[in-house]
């Protein structure tokens, strides 16, 4: 029986995707695990693997590369040997939660065939519209093919429109659909600064950043306060068994939040390596949907921009987000004397539907204690 290939749902918020290109072509044999086509979502390009084997049949009436279609839209069939090709269904399938047999498009070859670069159909169309000579470009897609972001970068055209629209939609939902409350506290970061100085002396360029240190202590604080590691889903609070930290990263395309999986199980050095790699992928535009899924709590740091205090907005469906300001020296009362001490402002926004003020305040107090006394978490 023919197996239908549809536009997969690659994230809980995904409602539509763009068919970028077919990697396998009509009539090609497909094995389980082969990449069949590429899908572009709001923030990432995704190579889609087949879950079945067969012969790919792409009817003439299906969406073409470059078309944006709803999740569940029929794209192609996988036929078994001897099965006759079928026309496309007259009605699109209902939205699907998971793909049945995905794929990725093959790049279009340049007129110089093997000697020239390859380009996706969508990128070729945009290059024609913008008057870009794509044959001189170096592609950043898989196998080195030229994709849309390469064309737009060459044309000096912003690639942020879709991402900006998605960010606007998510933030509007965050303000309209939650009962958000923000708690602020200023804490003494002198010991944290001292710890980082020692790590820089011993580890040189491999020393964790302040952000890495906050990721580590936040993961352990969530382990102690699991009520903050939760989401509001299907009109009820859902507490997550794993701690997956979202890391807000500022990129040219807009704010992206890749996820550090199982953060509480990683040591400080491993966390530093993985967070740096995620930030690098975010800024290079090479994150996949898998990198952006599954977050249970988000950390956002504006300290490097000289910001003292701000009010972070919730990253739905998560119930809480921690904002970190700059670490700055201030006159402080310490041991009955006025002396310079390093201070940092912390801001915790939480969804009051999921958690009350008491548990949220206790979590933030644990974060404060961890900042003031790094020994409480450094050896855990």
PDB file of C-alpha atoms in Angstrom, residues 72-380:
ATOM      1  CA  UNK A  72      -0.017  17.577   7.194  1.00  0.00           C
ATOM      2  CA  UNK A  73      -0.140  18.692   3.538  1.00  0.00           C
ATOM      3  CA  UNK A  74       0.435  15.756   1.176  1.00  0.00           C
ATOM      4  CA  UNK A  75       3.771  15.908  -0.660  1.00  0.00           C
ATOM      5  CA  UNK A  76       4.513  12.494  -2.195  1.00  0.00           C
ATOM      6  CA  UNK A  77       4.142   8.713  -1.996  1.00  0.00           C
ATOM      7  CA  UNK A  78       6.504   5.865  -1.291  1.00  0.00           C
ATOM      8  CA  UNK A  79       5.570   2.953  -3.560  1.00  0.00           C
ATOM      9  CA  UNK A  80       6.544  -0.670  -3.193  1.00  0.00           C
ATOM     10  CA  UNK A  81       7.910  -2.584  -6.193  1.00  0.00           C
ATOM     11  CA  UNK A  82       5.117  -3.188  -8.687  1.00  0.00           C
ATOM     12  CA  UNK A  83       2.721  -0.612  -7.221  1.00  0.00           C
ATOM     13  CA  UNK A  84       1.213   1.796  -9.718  1.00  0.00           C
ATOM     14  CA  UNK A  85       1.725   5.567  -9.254  1.00  0.00           C
ATOM     15  CA  UNK A  86      -1.256   7.347  -7.725  1.00  0.00           C
ATOM     16  CA  UNK A  87      -2.536  10.906  -8.160  1.00  0.00           C
ATOM     17  CA  UNK A  88      -2.305  13.274  -5.217  1.00  0.00           C
ATOM     18  CA  UNK A  89      -5.230  13.145  -2.764  1.00  0.00           C
ATOM     19  CA  UNK A  90      -7.959  15.621  -3.632  1.00  0.00           C
ATOM     20  CA  UNK A  91      -8.108  16.861  -0.026  1.00  0.00           C
ATOM     21  CA  UNK A  92      -5.081  17.590   2.219  1.00  0.00           C
ATOM     22  CA  UNK A  93      -4.580  15.337   5.212  1.00  0.00           C
ATOM     23  CA  UNK A  94      -5.429  16.580   8.688  1.00  0.00           C
ATOM     24  CA  UNK A  95      -2.584  18.093  10.641  1.00  0.00           C
ATOM     25  CA  UNK A  96      -0.131  15.385  11.603  1.00  0.00           C
ATOM     26  CA  UNK A  97       1.776  15.274  14.875  1.00  0.00           C
ATOM     27  CA  UNK A  98       4.752  13.457  13.378  1.00  0.00           C
ATOM     28  CA  UNK A  99       6.085  12.831   9.887  1.00  0.00           C
ATOM     29  CA  UNK A 100       5.324   9.501   8.220  1.00  0.00           C
ATOM     30  CA  UNK A 101       8.091   9.399   5.657  1.00  0.00           C
ATOM     31  CA  UNK A 102      10.116  12.574   5.265  1.00  0.00           C
ATOM     32  CA  UNK A 103      12.670  13.724   2.705  1.00  0.00           C
ATOM     33  CA  UNK A 104      14.973  16.561   1.527  1.00  0.00           C
ATOM     34  CA  UNK A 105      15.287  18.077  -2.010  1.00  0.00           C
ATOM     35  CA  UNK A 106      18.280  17.695  -4.202  1.00  0.00           C
ATOM     36  CA  UNK A 107      20.131  20.839  -5.075  1.00  0.00           C
ATOM     37  CA  UNK A 108      19.681  22.274  -8.547  1.00  0.00           C
ATOM     38  CA  UNK A 109      22.852  22.024 -10.572  1.00  0.00           C
ATOM     39  CA  UNK A 110      24.395  25.082 -12.163  1.00  0.00           C
ATOM     40  CA  UNK A 111      24.804  25.328 -15.948  1.00  0.00           C
ATOM     41  CA  UNK A 112      28.400  24.191 -15.502  1.00  0.00           C
ATOM     42  CA  UNK A 113      27.106  20.914 -14.063  1.00  0.00           C
ATOM     43  CA  UNK A 114      29.678  19.164 -11.877  1.00  0.00           C
ATOM     44  CA  UNK A 115      32.161  22.028 -11.950  1.00  0.00           C
ATOM     45  CA  UNK A 116      29.840  24.679 -10.555  1.00  0.00           C
ATOM     46  CA  UNK A 117      28.094  25.202  -7.226  1.00  0.00           C
ATOM     47  CA  UNK A 118      24.680  23.742  -6.477  1.00  0.00           C
ATOM     48  CA  UNK A 119      21.680  25.788  -5.395  1.00  0.00           C
ATOM     49  CA  UNK A 120      18.301  24.964  -3.902  1.00  0.00           C
ATOM     50  CA  UNK A 121      15.214  25.749  -6.010  1.00  0.00           C
ATOM     51  CA  UNK A 122      14.045  28.356  -3.492  1.00  0.00           C
ATOM     52  CA  UNK A 123      17.448  30.047  -3.467  1.00  0.00           C
ATOM     53  CA  UNK A 124      17.525  30.015  -7.269  1.00  0.00           C
ATOM     54  CA  UNK A 125      14.148  31.730  -7.453  1.00  0.00           C
ATOM     55  CA  UNK A 126      15.210  34.425  -4.962  1.00  0.00           C
ATOM     56  CA  UNK A 127      18.532  34.905  -6.756  1.00  0.00           C
ATOM     57  CA  UNK A 128      16.618  35.568  -9.970  1.00  0.00           C
ATOM     58  CA  UNK A 129      14.290  38.021  -8.225  1.00  0.00           C
ATOM     59  CA  UNK A 130      17.172  39.924  -6.596  1.00  0.00           C
ATOM     60  CA  UNK A 131      19.552  39.763  -9.531  1.00  0.00           C
ATOM     61  CA  UNK A 132      22.263  37.890  -7.607  1.00  0.00           C
ATOM     62  CA  UNK A 133      24.981  36.038  -9.526  1.00  0.00           C
ATOM     63  CA  UNK A 134      24.848  32.887  -7.394  1.00  0.00           C
ATOM     64  CA  UNK A 135      27.507  31.001  -9.367  1.00  0.00           C
ATOM     65  CA  UNK A 136      30.228  32.982  -7.572  1.00  0.00           C
ATOM     66  CA  UNK A 137      28.909  32.217  -4.070  1.00  0.00           C
ATOM     67  CA  UNK A 138      29.972  29.621  -1.525  1.00  0.00           C
ATOM     68  CA  UNK A 139      27.011  27.742  -0.093  1.00  0.00           C
ATOM     69  CA  UNK A 140      26.368  27.242   3.609  1.00  0.00           C
ATOM     70  CA  UNK A 141      23.777  24.477   3.224  1.00  0.00           C
ATOM     71  CA  UNK A 142      24.306  20.755   3.637  1.00  0.00           C
ATOM     72  CA  UNK A 143      26.828  19.359   1.119  1.00  0.00           C
ATOM     73  CA  UNK A 144      27.845  22.964   0.421  1.00  0.00           C
ATOM     74  CA  UNK A 145      24.744  23.886  -1.567  1.00  0.00           C
ATOM     75  CA  UNK A 146      23.613  27.489  -1.827  1.00  0.00           C
ATOM     76  CA  UNK A 147      20.472  28.231   0.184  1.00  0.00           C
ATOM     77  CA  UNK A 148      18.255  31.271   0.709  1.00  0.00           C
ATOM     78  CA  UNK A 149      20.353  32.861   3.441  1.00  0.00           C
ATOM     79  CA  UNK A 150      23.402  32.868   1.134  1.00  0.00           C
ATOM     80  CA  UNK A 151      21.470  34.717  -1.574  1.00  0.00           C
ATOM     81  CA  UNK A 152      20.027  37.280   0.818  1.00  0.00           C
ATOM     82  CA  UNK A 153      23.394  37.862   2.446  1.00  0.00           C
ATOM     83  CA  UNK A 154      24.952  38.445  -0.975  1.00  0.00           C
ATOM     84  CA  UNK A 155      22.190  40.866  -1.913  1.00  0.00           C
ATOM     85  CA  UNK A 156      22.527  42.764   1.356  1.00  0.00           C
ATOM     86  CA  UNK A 157      18.903  41.901   2.081  1.00  0.00           C
ATOM     87  CA  UNK A 158      17.667  41.161   5.569  1.00  0.00           C
ATOM     88  CA  UNK A 159      16.913  37.525   6.284  1.00  0.00           C
ATOM     89  CA  UNK A 160      15.097  38.343   9.494  1.00  0.00           C
ATOM     90  CA  UNK A 161      11.540  38.942   8.291  1.00  0.00           C
ATOM     91  CA  UNK A 162      10.126  35.528   9.078  1.00  0.00           C
ATOM     92  CA  UNK A 163      12.048  35.195  12.350  1.00  0.00           C
ATOM     93  CA  UNK A 164      10.989  38.697  13.400  1.00  0.00           C
ATOM     94  CA  UNK A 165       7.352  37.844  12.693  1.00  0.00           C
ATOM     95  CA  UNK A 166       7.623  34.668  14.752  1.00  0.00           C
ATOM     96  CA  UNK A 167       9.289  36.470  17.654  1.00  0.00           C
ATOM     97  CA  UNK A 168       6.569  39.131  17.615  1.00  0.00           C
ATOM     98  CA  UNK A 169       3.844  36.494  17.638  1.00  0.00           C
ATOM     99  CA  UNK A 170       5.393  34.506  20.483  1.00  0.00           C
ATOM    100  CA  UNK A 171       6.009  37.573  22.643  1.00  0.00           C
ATOM    101  CA  UNK A 172       2.472  38.806  22.090  1.00  0.00           C
ATOM    102  CA  UNK A 173       1.172  35.411  23.162  1.00  0.00           C
ATOM    103  CA  UNK A 174       3.442  35.547  26.203  1.00  0.00           C
ATOM    104  CA  UNK A 175       1.961  38.836  27.378  1.00  0.00           C
ATOM    105  CA  UNK A 176      -1.649  37.939  26.558  1.00  0.00           C
ATOM    106  CA  UNK A 177      -1.886  34.312  27.664  1.00  0.00           C
ATOM    107  CA  UNK A 178      -0.010  34.285  30.974  1.00  0.00           C
ATOM    108  CA  UNK A 179      -0.299  35.737  34.464  1.00  0.00           C
ATOM    109  CA  UNK A 180       3.292  36.969  34.502  1.00  0.00           C
ATOM    110  CA  UNK A 181       4.951  38.326  37.634  1.00  0.00           C
ATOM    111  CA  UNK A 182       8.584  39.479  37.912  1.00  0.00           C
ATOM    112  CA  UNK A 183      10.720  39.378  41.053  1.00  0.00           C
ATOM    113  CA  UNK A 184      13.946  41.403  41.263  1.00  0.00           C
ATOM    114  CA  UNK A 185      16.881  41.001  43.613  1.00  0.00           C
ATOM    115  CA  UNK A 186      20.380  42.470  43.737  1.00  0.00           C
ATOM    116  CA  UNK A 187      23.019  40.103  45.042  1.00  0.00           C
ATOM    117  CA  UNK A 188      26.706  40.185  45.913  1.00  0.00           C
ATOM    118  CA  UNK A 189      28.705  38.537  43.112  1.00  0.00           C
ATOM    119  CA  UNK A 190      32.171  39.190  44.570  1.00  0.00           C
ATOM    120  CA  UNK A 191      32.897  35.511  45.227  1.00  0.00           C
ATOM    121  CA  UNK A 192      31.607  34.572  41.787  1.00  0.00           C
ATOM    122  CA  UNK A 193      33.965  37.110  40.215  1.00  0.00           C
ATOM    123  CA  UNK A 194      36.807  35.710  42.287  1.00  0.00           C
ATOM    124  CA  UNK A 195      35.979  32.174  41.158  1.00  0.00           C
ATOM    125  CA  UNK A 196      35.991  33.193  37.499  1.00  0.00           C
ATOM    126  CA  UNK A 197      39.367  34.915  37.957  1.00  0.00           C
ATOM    127  CA  UNK A 198      40.827  31.686  39.372  1.00  0.00           C
ATOM    128  CA  UNK A 199      39.372  29.634  36.532  1.00  0.00           C
ATOM    129  CA  UNK A 200      40.805  32.033  33.946  1.00  0.00           C
ATOM    130  CA  UNK A 201      44.225  31.693  35.545  1.00  0.00           C
ATOM    131  CA  UNK A 202      44.126  27.900  35.499  1.00  0.00           C
ATOM    132  CA  UNK A 203      42.129  27.225  32.308  1.00  0.00           C
ATOM    133  CA  UNK A 204      43.084  30.233  30.151  1.00  0.00           C
ATOM    134  CA  UNK A 205      40.868  30.347  27.023  1.00  0.00           C
ATOM    135  CA  UNK A 206      38.917  27.306  28.211  1.00  0.00           C
ATOM    136  CA  UNK A 207      37.585  29.093  31.267  1.00  0.00           C
ATOM    137  CA  UNK A 208      33.779  29.108  31.575  1.00  0.00           C
ATOM    138  CA  UNK A 209      32.028  32.435  31.067  1.00  0.00           C
ATOM    139  CA  UNK A 210      29.789  34.039  33.657  1.00  0.00           C
ATOM    140  CA  UNK A 211      26.868  32.834  31.570  1.00  0.00           C
ATOM    141  CA  UNK A 212      28.119  29.243  31.819  1.00  0.00           C
ATOM    142  CA  UNK A 213      28.360  29.614  35.579  1.00  0.00           C
ATOM    143  CA  UNK A 214      24.803  30.933  35.783  1.00  0.00           C
ATOM    144  CA  UNK A 215      23.608  28.051  33.616  1.00  0.00           C
ATOM    145  CA  UNK A 216      25.202  25.553  35.968  1.00  0.00           C
ATOM    146  CA  UNK A 217      23.911  27.075  39.187  1.00  0.00           C
ATOM    147  CA  UNK A 218      20.449  27.609  37.668  1.00  0.00           C
ATOM    148  CA  UNK A 219      20.221  23.947  36.642  1.00  0.00           C
ATOM    149  CA  UNK A 220      21.077  22.858  40.179  1.00  0.00           C
ATOM    150  CA  UNK A 221      18.627  25.359  41.691  1.00  0.00           C
ATOM    151  CA  UNK A 222      15.891  23.926  39.468  1.00  0.00           C
ATOM    152  CA  UNK A 223      16.770  20.482  40.735  1.00  0.00           C
ATOM    153  CA  UNK A 224      16.152  21.776  44.262  1.00  0.00           C
ATOM    154  CA  UNK A 225      12.984  23.654  43.208  1.00  0.00           C
ATOM    155  CA  UNK A 226      11.248  21.492  40.558  1.00  0.00           C
ATOM    156  CA  UNK A 227       8.065  23.585  40.696  1.00  0.00           C
ATOM    157  CA  UNK A 228       9.848  26.165  38.498  1.00  0.00           C
ATOM    158  CA  UNK A 229      10.765  23.512  35.937  1.00  0.00           C
ATOM    159  CA  UNK A 230       7.228  23.352  34.586  1.00  0.00           C
ATOM    160  CA  UNK A 231       4.890  24.477  31.806  1.00  0.00           C
ATOM    161  CA  UNK A 232       1.247  25.375  31.316  1.00  0.00           C
ATOM    162  CA  UNK A 233      -0.117  22.909  28.772  1.00  0.00           C
ATOM    163  CA  UNK A 234      -3.674  21.872  27.921  1.00  0.00           C
ATOM    164  CA  UNK A 235      -5.049  24.073  30.709  1.00  0.00           C
ATOM    165  CA  UNK A 236      -2.958  22.435  33.409  1.00  0.00           C
ATOM    166  CA  UNK A 237       0.456  22.625  35.012  1.00  0.00           C
ATOM    167  CA  UNK A 238       2.962  20.018  33.806  1.00  0.00           C
ATOM    168  CA  UNK A 239       6.150  19.485  35.813  1.00  0.00           C
ATOM    169  CA  UNK A 240       9.046  18.188  33.716  1.00  0.00           C
ATOM    170  CA  UNK A 241      11.252  15.275  34.798  1.00  0.00           C
ATOM    171  CA  UNK A 242      14.278  16.617  32.926  1.00  0.00           C
ATOM    172  CA  UNK A 243      15.975  20.025  33.078  1.00  0.00           C
ATOM    173  CA  UNK A 244      16.549  21.411  29.574  1.00  0.00           C
ATOM    174  CA  UNK A 245      17.804  25.003  29.680  1.00  0.00           C
ATOM    175  CA  UNK A 246      17.046  27.462  26.909  1.00  0.00           C
ATOM    176  CA  UNK A 247      19.862  29.947  26.261  1.00  0.00           C
ATOM    177  CA  UNK A 248      18.766  33.268  24.746  1.00  0.00           C
ATOM    178  CA  UNK A 249      21.222  34.162  21.953  1.00  0.00           C
ATOM    179  CA  UNK A 250      21.284  37.488  20.105  1.00  0.00           C
ATOM    180  CA  UNK A 251      21.812  36.928  16.361  1.00  0.00           C
ATOM    181  CA  UNK A 252      21.521  38.981  13.193  1.00  0.00           C
ATOM    182  CA  UNK A 253      18.324  37.104  12.405  1.00  0.00           C
ATOM    183  CA  UNK A 254      16.821  37.904  15.799  1.00  0.00           C
ATOM    184  CA  UNK A 255      16.594  36.257  19.214  1.00  0.00           C
ATOM    185  CA  UNK A 256      17.080  32.487  19.134  1.00  0.00           C
ATOM    186  CA  UNK A 257      16.838  30.142  22.113  1.00  0.00           C
ATOM    187  CA  UNK A 258      18.748  26.885  21.588  1.00  0.00           C
ATOM    188  CA  UNK A 259      18.352  24.294  24.312  1.00  0.00           C
ATOM    189  CA  UNK A 260      21.019  22.705  26.508  1.00  0.00           C
ATOM    190  CA  UNK A 261      19.658  19.237  27.187  1.00  0.00           C
ATOM    191  CA  UNK A 262      19.840  17.617  30.653  1.00  0.00           C
ATOM    192  CA  UNK A 263      21.688  20.617  32.020  1.00  0.00           C
ATOM    193  CA  UNK A 264      21.686  19.395  35.621  1.00  0.00           C
ATOM    194  CA  UNK A 265      23.704  16.331  34.580  1.00  0.00           C
ATOM    195  CA  UNK A 266      26.562  18.305  33.018  1.00  0.00           C
ATOM    196  CA  UNK A 267      29.644  19.618  34.752  1.00  0.00           C
ATOM    197  CA  UNK A 268      30.689  23.228  34.376  1.00  0.00           C
ATOM    198  CA  UNK A 269      33.308  22.534  31.703  1.00  0.00           C
ATOM    199  CA  UNK A 270      31.030  20.369  29.588  1.00  0.00           C
ATOM    200  CA  UNK A 271      28.290  22.961  29.912  1.00  0.00           C
ATOM    201  CA  UNK A 272      30.690  25.664  28.736  1.00  0.00           C
ATOM    202  CA  UNK A 273      31.676  23.644  25.647  1.00  0.00           C
ATOM    203  CA  UNK A 274      28.093  22.792  24.668  1.00  0.00           C
ATOM    204  CA  UNK A 275      26.675  26.263  25.286  1.00  0.00           C
ATOM    205  CA  UNK A 276      29.451  27.830  23.183  1.00  0.00           C
ATOM    206  CA  UNK A 277      28.695  25.418  20.345  1.00  0.00           C
ATOM    207  CA  UNK A 278      24.978  26.199  20.500  1.00  0.00           C
ATOM    208  CA  UNK A 279      25.645  29.950  20.419  1.00  0.00           C
ATOM    209  CA  UNK A 280      28.007  29.470  17.476  1.00  0.00           C
ATOM    210  CA  UNK A 281      25.392  27.511  15.532  1.00  0.00           C
ATOM    211  CA  UNK A 282      22.737  30.115  16.358  1.00  0.00           C
ATOM    212  CA  UNK A 283      24.841  32.982  14.998  1.00  0.00           C
ATOM    213  CA  UNK A 284      25.851  30.955  11.935  1.00  0.00           C
ATOM    214  CA  UNK A 285      22.233  30.088  11.160  1.00  0.00           C
ATOM    215  CA  UNK A 286      22.883  26.335  11.352  1.00  0.00           C
ATOM    216  CA  UNK A 287      20.577  25.400  14.214  1.00  0.00           C
ATOM    217  CA  UNK A 288      18.111  22.612  13.500  1.00  0.00           C
ATOM    218  CA  UNK A 289      14.635  22.325  14.955  1.00  0.00           C
ATOM    219  CA  UNK A 290      15.974  19.726  17.387  1.00  0.00           C
ATOM    220  CA  UNK A 291      18.300  22.386  18.847  1.00  0.00           C
ATOM    221  CA  UNK A 292      15.309  24.639  19.568  1.00  0.00           C
ATOM    222  CA  UNK A 293      12.902  22.117  21.060  1.00  0.00           C
ATOM    223  CA  UNK A 294      12.238  20.790  24.532  1.00  0.00           C
ATOM    224  CA  UNK A 295      13.316  23.706  26.737  1.00  0.00           C
ATOM    225  CA  UNK A 296      11.848  23.694  30.248  1.00  0.00           C
ATOM    226  CA  UNK A 297      13.374  26.946  31.578  1.00  0.00           C
ATOM    227  CA  UNK A 298      15.177  29.862  29.912  1.00  0.00           C
ATOM    228  CA  UNK A 299      18.089  32.028  30.950  1.00  0.00           C
ATOM    229  CA  UNK A 300      18.707  35.423  29.316  1.00  0.00           C
ATOM    230  CA  UNK A 301      21.753  37.580  30.026  1.00  0.00           C
ATOM    231  CA  UNK A 302      22.000  41.249  29.026  1.00  0.00           C
ATOM    232  CA  UNK A 303      24.901  42.031  31.298  1.00  0.00           C
ATOM    233  CA  UNK A 304      27.379  42.161  28.425  1.00  0.00           C
ATOM    234  CA  UNK A 305      25.399  45.107  27.028  1.00  0.00           C
ATOM    235  CA  UNK A 306      25.699  47.160  30.215  1.00  0.00           C
ATOM    236  CA  UNK A 307      22.110  46.518  31.319  1.00  0.00           C
ATOM    237  CA  UNK A 308      21.519  46.485  35.067  1.00  0.00           C
ATOM    238  CA  UNK A 309      17.914  45.335  35.441  1.00  0.00           C
ATOM    239  CA  UNK A 310      15.195  44.310  32.991  1.00  0.00           C
ATOM    240  CA  UNK A 311      11.945  42.361  32.866  1.00  0.00           C
ATOM    241  CA  UNK A 312      12.308  39.192  30.783  1.00  0.00           C
ATOM    242  CA  UNK A 313       9.234  37.849  28.977  1.00  0.00           C
ATOM    243  CA  UNK A 314       8.206  34.227  29.335  1.00  0.00           C
ATOM    244  CA  UNK A 315       9.268  31.744  26.674  1.00  0.00           C
ATOM    245  CA  UNK A 316       6.029  29.792  26.275  1.00  0.00           C
ATOM    246  CA  UNK A 317       5.031  27.239  27.323  1.00  0.00           C
ATOM    247  CA  UNK A 318       7.709  27.453  30.033  1.00  0.00           C
ATOM    248  CA  UNK A 319       6.554  28.914  33.338  1.00  0.00           C
ATOM    249  CA  UNK A 320       9.705  30.865  34.227  1.00  0.00           C
ATOM    250  CA  UNK A 321      12.714  32.732  32.856  1.00  0.00           C
ATOM    251  CA  UNK A 322      15.734  34.188  34.666  1.00  0.00           C
ATOM    252  CA  UNK A 323      17.229  37.505  33.558  1.00  0.00           C
ATOM    253  CA  UNK A 324      20.796  38.484  34.474  1.00  0.00           C
ATOM    254  CA  UNK A 325      22.157  42.030  34.462  1.00  0.00           C
ATOM    255  CA  UNK A 326      25.741  43.258  34.419  1.00  0.00           C
ATOM    256  CA  UNK A 327      28.175  42.602  37.210  1.00  0.00           C
ATOM    257  CA  UNK A 328      29.378  45.978  38.457  1.00  0.00           C
ATOM    258  CA  UNK A 329      31.288  47.283  41.465  1.00  0.00           C
ATOM    259  CA  UNK A 330      29.292  49.373  43.932  1.00  0.00           C
ATOM    260  CA  UNK A 331      29.875  50.820  47.412  1.00  0.00           C
ATOM    261  CA  UNK A 332      28.412  48.261  49.804  1.00  0.00           C
ATOM    262  CA  UNK A 333      28.126  47.619  53.510  1.00  0.00           C
ATOM    263  CA  UNK A 334      30.211  44.528  54.155  1.00  0.00           C
ATOM    264  CA  UNK A 335      31.232  43.432  57.665  1.00  0.00           C
ATOM    265  CA  UNK A 336      30.127  46.827  59.014  1.00  0.00           C
ATOM    266  CA  UNK A 337      32.305  48.746  56.574  1.00  0.00           C
ATOM    267  CA  UNK A 338      31.576  50.532  53.292  1.00  0.00           C
ATOM    268  CA  UNK A 339      33.724  48.783  50.680  1.00  0.00           C
ATOM    269  CA  UNK A 340      33.534  48.148  46.923  1.00  0.00           C
ATOM    270  CA  UNK A 341      31.750  44.880  46.122  1.00  0.00           C
ATOM    271  CA  UNK A 342      30.642  43.330  42.849  1.00  0.00           C
ATOM    272  CA  UNK A 343      26.860  43.355  42.472  1.00  0.00           C
ATOM    273  CA  UNK A 344      24.489  41.760  39.964  1.00  0.00           C
ATOM    274  CA  UNK A 345      20.736  42.184  39.518  1.00  0.00           C
ATOM    275  CA  UNK A 346      18.638  39.072  38.927  1.00  0.00           C
ATOM    276  CA  UNK A 347      15.079  39.137  37.547  1.00  0.00           C
ATOM    277  CA  UNK A 348      12.782  36.119  37.657  1.00  0.00           C
ATOM    278  CA  UNK A 349       9.580  36.243  35.618  1.00  0.00           C
ATOM    279  CA  UNK A 350       7.138  33.424  36.378  1.00  0.00           C
ATOM    280  CA  UNK A 351       3.636  32.413  35.318  1.00  0.00           C
ATOM    281  CA  UNK A 352       1.359  32.693  38.338  1.00  0.00           C
ATOM    282  CA  UNK A 353      -0.995  30.125  36.796  1.00  0.00           C
ATOM    283  CA  UNK A 354       1.706  27.496  37.275  1.00  0.00           C
ATOM    284  CA  UNK A 355       3.544  28.548  40.417  1.00  0.00           C
ATOM    285  CA  UNK A 356       2.842  30.891  43.330  1.00  0.00           C
ATOM    286  CA  UNK A 357       5.003  33.722  44.593  1.00  0.00           C
ATOM    287  CA  UNK A 358       6.377  31.781  47.580  1.00  0.00           C
ATOM    288  CA  UNK A 359       8.023  28.941  45.601  1.00  0.00           C
ATOM    289  CA  UNK A 360       9.254  31.431  43.006  1.00  0.00           C
ATOM    290  CA  UNK A 361      10.831  33.614  45.706  1.00  0.00           C
ATOM    291  CA  UNK A 362      12.496  30.605  47.343  1.00  0.00           C
ATOM    292  CA  UNK A 363      13.965  29.567  43.989  1.00  0.00           C
ATOM    293  CA  UNK A 364      15.304  33.062  43.393  1.00  0.00           C
ATOM    294  CA  UNK A 365      16.756  33.096  46.896  1.00  0.00           C
ATOM    295  CA  UNK A 366      18.611  29.867  46.127  1.00  0.00           C
ATOM    296  CA  UNK A 367      20.031  31.487  43.004  1.00  0.00           C
ATOM    297  CA  UNK A 368      21.144  34.418  45.172  1.00  0.00           C
ATOM    298  CA  UNK A 369      22.826  32.088  47.662  1.00  0.00           C
ATOM    299  CA  UNK A 370      24.607  30.216  44.854  1.00  0.00           C
ATOM    300  CA  UNK A 371      25.926  33.490  43.432  1.00  0.00           C
ATOM    301  CA  UNK A 372      27.132  34.695  46.819  1.00  0.00           C
ATOM    302  CA  UNK A 373      28.581  31.311  47.826  1.00  0.00           C
ATOM    303  CA  UNK A 374      29.771  29.389  44.738  1.00  0.00           C
ATOM    304  CA  UNK A 375      31.071  26.561  46.932  1.00  0.00           C
ATOM    305  CA  UNK A 376      27.439  25.560  47.513  1.00  0.00           C
ATOM    306  CA  UNK A 377      27.147  24.363  43.909  1.00  0.00           C
ATOM    307  CA  UNK A 378      30.668  24.132  42.470  1.00  0.00           C
ATOM    308  CA  UNK A 379      31.359  20.637  43.838  1.00  0.00           C
ATOM    309  CA  UNK A 380      27.860  19.200  43.276  1.00  0.00           C
TER     310      UNK A 380
END
